[in-house]
Short mmCIF file of C-alpha atoms in Angstrom, two decimals:
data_model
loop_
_atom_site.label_atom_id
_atom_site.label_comp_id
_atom_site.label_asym_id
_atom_site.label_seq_id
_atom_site.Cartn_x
_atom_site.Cartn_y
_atom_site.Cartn_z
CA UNK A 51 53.04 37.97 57.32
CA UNK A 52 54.90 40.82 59.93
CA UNK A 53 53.61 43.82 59.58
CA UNK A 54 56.12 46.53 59.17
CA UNK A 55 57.41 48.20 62.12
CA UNK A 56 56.67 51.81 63.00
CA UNK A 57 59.54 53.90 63.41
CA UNK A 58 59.20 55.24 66.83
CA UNK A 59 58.51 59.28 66.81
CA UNK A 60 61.37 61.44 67.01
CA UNK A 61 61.65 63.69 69.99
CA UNK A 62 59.79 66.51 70.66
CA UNK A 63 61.81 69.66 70.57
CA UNK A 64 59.93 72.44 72.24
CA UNK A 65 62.84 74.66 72.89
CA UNK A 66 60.83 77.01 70.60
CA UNK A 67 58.58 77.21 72.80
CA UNK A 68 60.47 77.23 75.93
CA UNK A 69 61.18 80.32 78.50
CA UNK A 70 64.27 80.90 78.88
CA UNK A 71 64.69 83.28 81.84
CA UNK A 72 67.50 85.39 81.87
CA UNK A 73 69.34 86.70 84.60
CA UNK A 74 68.76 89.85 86.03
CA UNK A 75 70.54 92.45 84.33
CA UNK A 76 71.00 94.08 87.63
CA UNK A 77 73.01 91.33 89.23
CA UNK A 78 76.48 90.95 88.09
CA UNK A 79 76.60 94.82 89.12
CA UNK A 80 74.82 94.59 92.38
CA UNK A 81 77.26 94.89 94.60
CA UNK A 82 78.21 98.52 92.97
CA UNK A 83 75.53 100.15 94.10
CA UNK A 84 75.65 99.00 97.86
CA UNK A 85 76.82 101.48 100.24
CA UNK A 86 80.08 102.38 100.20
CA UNK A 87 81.65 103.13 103.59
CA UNK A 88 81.03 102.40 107.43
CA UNK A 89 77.27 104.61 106.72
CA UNK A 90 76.56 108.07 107.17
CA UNK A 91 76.12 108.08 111.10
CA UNK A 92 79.27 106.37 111.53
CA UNK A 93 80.24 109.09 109.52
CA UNK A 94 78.67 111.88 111.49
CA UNK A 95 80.21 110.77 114.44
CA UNK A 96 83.92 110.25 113.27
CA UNK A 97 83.70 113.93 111.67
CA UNK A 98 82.41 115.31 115.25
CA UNK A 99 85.24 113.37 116.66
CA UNK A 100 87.42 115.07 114.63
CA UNK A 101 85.94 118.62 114.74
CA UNK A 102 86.70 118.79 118.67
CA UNK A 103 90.28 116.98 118.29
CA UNK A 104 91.01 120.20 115.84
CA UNK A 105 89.45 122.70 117.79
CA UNK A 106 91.55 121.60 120.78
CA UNK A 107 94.73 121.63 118.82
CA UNK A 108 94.23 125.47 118.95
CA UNK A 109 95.45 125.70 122.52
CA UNK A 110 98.87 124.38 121.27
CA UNK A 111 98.51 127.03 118.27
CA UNK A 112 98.51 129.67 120.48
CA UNK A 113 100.65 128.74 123.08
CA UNK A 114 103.19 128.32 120.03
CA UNK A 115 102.15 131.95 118.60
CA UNK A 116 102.56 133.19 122.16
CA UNK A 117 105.96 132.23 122.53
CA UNK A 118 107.46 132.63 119.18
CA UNK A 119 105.73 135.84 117.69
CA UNK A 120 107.86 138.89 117.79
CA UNK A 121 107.30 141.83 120.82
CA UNK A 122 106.45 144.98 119.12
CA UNK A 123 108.52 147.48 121.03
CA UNK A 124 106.33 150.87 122.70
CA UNK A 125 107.65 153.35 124.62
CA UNK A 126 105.43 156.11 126.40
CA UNK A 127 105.84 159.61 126.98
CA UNK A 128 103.80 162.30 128.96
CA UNK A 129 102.60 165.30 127.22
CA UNK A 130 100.35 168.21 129.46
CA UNK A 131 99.40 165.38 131.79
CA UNK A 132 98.40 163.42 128.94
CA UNK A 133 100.26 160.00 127.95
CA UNK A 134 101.03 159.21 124.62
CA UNK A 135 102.54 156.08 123.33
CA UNK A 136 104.73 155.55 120.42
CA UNK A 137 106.61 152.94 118.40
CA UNK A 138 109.98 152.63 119.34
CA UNK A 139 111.40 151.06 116.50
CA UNK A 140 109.42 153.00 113.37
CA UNK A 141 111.03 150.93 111.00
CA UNK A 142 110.80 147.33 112.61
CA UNK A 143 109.06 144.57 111.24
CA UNK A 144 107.60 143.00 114.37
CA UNK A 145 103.73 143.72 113.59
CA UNK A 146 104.95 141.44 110.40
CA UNK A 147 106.24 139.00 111.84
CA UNK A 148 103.42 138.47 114.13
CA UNK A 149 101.27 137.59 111.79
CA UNK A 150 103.65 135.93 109.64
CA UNK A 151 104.51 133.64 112.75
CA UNK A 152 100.45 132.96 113.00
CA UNK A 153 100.51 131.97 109.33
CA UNK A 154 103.04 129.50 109.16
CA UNK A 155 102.31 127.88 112.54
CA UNK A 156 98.42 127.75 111.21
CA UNK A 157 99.87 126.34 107.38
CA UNK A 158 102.01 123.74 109.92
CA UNK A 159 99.37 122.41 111.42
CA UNK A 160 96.94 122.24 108.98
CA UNK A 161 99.92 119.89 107.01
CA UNK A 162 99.96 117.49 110.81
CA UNK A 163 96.02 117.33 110.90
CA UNK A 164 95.32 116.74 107.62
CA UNK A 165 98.17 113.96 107.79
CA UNK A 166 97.02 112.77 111.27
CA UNK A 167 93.08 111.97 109.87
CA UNK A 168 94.15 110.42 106.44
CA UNK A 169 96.11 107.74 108.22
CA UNK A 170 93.50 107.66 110.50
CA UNK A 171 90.31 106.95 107.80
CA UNK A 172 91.76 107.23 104.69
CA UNK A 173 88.44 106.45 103.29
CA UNK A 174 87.44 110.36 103.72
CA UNK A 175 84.10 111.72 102.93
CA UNK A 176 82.52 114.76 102.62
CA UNK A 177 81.49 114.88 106.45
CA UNK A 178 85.35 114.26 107.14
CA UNK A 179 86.19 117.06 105.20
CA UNK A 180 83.87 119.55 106.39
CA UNK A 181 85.02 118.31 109.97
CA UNK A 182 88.44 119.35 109.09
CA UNK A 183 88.01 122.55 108.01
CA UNK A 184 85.63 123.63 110.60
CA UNK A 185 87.83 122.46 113.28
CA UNK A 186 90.77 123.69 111.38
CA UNK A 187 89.11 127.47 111.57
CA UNK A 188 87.60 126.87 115.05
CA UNK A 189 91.05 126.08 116.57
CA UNK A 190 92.56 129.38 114.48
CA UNK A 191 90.18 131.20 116.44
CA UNK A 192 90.65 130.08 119.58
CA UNK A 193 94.48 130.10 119.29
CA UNK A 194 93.92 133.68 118.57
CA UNK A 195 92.35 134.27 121.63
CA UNK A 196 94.12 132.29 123.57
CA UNK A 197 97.25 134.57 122.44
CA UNK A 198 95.84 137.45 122.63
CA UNK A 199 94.89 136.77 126.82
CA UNK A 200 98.29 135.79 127.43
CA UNK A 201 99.77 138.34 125.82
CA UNK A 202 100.95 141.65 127.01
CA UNK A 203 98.55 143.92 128.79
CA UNK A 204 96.07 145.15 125.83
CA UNK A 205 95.24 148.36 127.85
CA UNK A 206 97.96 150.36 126.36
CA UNK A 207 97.99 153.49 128.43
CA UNK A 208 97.30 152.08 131.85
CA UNK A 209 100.76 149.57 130.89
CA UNK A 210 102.40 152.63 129.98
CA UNK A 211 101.57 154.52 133.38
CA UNK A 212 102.69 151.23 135.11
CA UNK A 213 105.61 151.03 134.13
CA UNK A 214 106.80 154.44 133.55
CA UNK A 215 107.85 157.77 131.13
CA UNK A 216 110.39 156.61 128.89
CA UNK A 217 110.67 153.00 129.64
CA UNK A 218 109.91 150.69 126.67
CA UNK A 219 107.34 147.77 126.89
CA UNK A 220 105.75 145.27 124.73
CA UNK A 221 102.44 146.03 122.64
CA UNK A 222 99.71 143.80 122.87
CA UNK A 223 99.66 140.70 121.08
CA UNK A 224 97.33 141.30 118.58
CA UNK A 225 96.72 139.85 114.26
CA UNK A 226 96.37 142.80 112.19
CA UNK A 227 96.04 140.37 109.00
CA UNK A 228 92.88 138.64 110.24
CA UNK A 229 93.27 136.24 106.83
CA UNK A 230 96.07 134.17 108.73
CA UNK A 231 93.09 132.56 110.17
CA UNK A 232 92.11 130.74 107.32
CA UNK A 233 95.70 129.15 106.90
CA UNK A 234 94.59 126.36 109.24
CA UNK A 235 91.61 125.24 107.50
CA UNK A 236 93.18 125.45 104.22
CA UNK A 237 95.66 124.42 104.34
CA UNK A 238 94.20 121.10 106.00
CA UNK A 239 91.99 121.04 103.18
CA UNK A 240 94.61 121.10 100.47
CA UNK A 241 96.63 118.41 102.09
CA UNK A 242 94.38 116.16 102.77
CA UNK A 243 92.90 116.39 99.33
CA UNK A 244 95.83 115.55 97.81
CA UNK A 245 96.64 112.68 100.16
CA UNK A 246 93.33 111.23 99.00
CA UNK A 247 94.30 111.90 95.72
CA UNK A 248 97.67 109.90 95.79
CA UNK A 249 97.00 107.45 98.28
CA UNK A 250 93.22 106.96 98.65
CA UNK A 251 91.15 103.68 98.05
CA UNK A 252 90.45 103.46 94.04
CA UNK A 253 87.26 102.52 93.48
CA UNK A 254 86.90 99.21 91.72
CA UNK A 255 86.34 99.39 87.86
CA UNK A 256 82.81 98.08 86.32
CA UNK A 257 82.76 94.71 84.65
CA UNK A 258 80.61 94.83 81.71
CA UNK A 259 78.79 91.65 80.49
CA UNK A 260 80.15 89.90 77.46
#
């Protein structure tokens, strides 16, 4: 007689009591969170590069603002051995237009700068941007200057005794609206902000698990 056969034992399923170990939660968004950008000494270092390049565009500035700014017309006159100096034209416009010339120079080449260091890192950052409107203001200032010294004598009365009673001469070159200094920087500043804006690197949307 056969005894009866034993059915074998069915498989163990111990998924219940497996560990399933998930994935970090972290890692499908790991690489969001890495630096973005060459880091900030690389950063440092481009923005100081581009502070001086600014600055030094001032020389141009004021060799433009030099040239092109109106001559503000003086003529001298000698009263009880006393010289006194007067506007020949009352009712010109040249003090305007001297500062008016500084402004839209300074508005000009804020517009080339800010153009000049978006192609150049269109990437930005804030050390970029502070770079640009410090040099931007630096390079105002030493346009100013620069105009200024080449400019007509600034001695007034010692011009007027060199050249004569009754013979006109130009004033010094001088900004009465000391404001056009900021067009530079600001105008740099709103340019390249809305380059970025336009044109700038978009930063890659976040994928969200299923």
């Amino acid at each position: 007689m056969t005894a009866p056969l034993t059915p074998p034992p069915p498989p163990h399923d111990d998924s219940a009591h497996q560990v399933r170990q998930a994935p970090p939660a972290a890692a499908p968004f790991a690489g969001m969170y890495e630096q973005d950008g060459p880091g900030m000494k690389t950063e440092v270092r481009e923005a100081a590069v581009v502070t001086v390049a600014v600055t030094l565009g001032g020389v141009l500035l004021g060799l433009l603002w030099w040239w092109l700014a109106p001559h503000v017309p003086l003529i001298a006159d000698q009263v009880d051995k006393s010289w006194v100096v007067y506007i020949k034209d009352t009712e010109g416009e040249q003090a305007v237009g001297v500062d008016g010339t500084f402004t839209l120079l300074g508005l000009a080449f804020g517009l080339v700068s800010a153009v000049v260091v978006f192609l150049w890192r269109r990437r930005g950052g804030v050390p970029l941007v502070v770079a640009l409107g410090l040099g931007g203001l630096l390079g105002s200032l030493l346009a100013w200057r620069l105009g200024v010294w080449l400019g007509p004598e600034s001695d007034v009365i010692a011009h007027a005794k060199a050249v004569g009673k009754g013979v006109t001469f130009s004033a010094p070159l001088k900004l009465g609206a000391k404001g056009a200094l900021l067009a530079w920087p600001l105008g740099a500043l709103l340019v390249h902000l809305g380059l970025t804006a336009l044109f700038g690197p978009r930063d890659p949307e976040e994928a969200y698990p299923a």
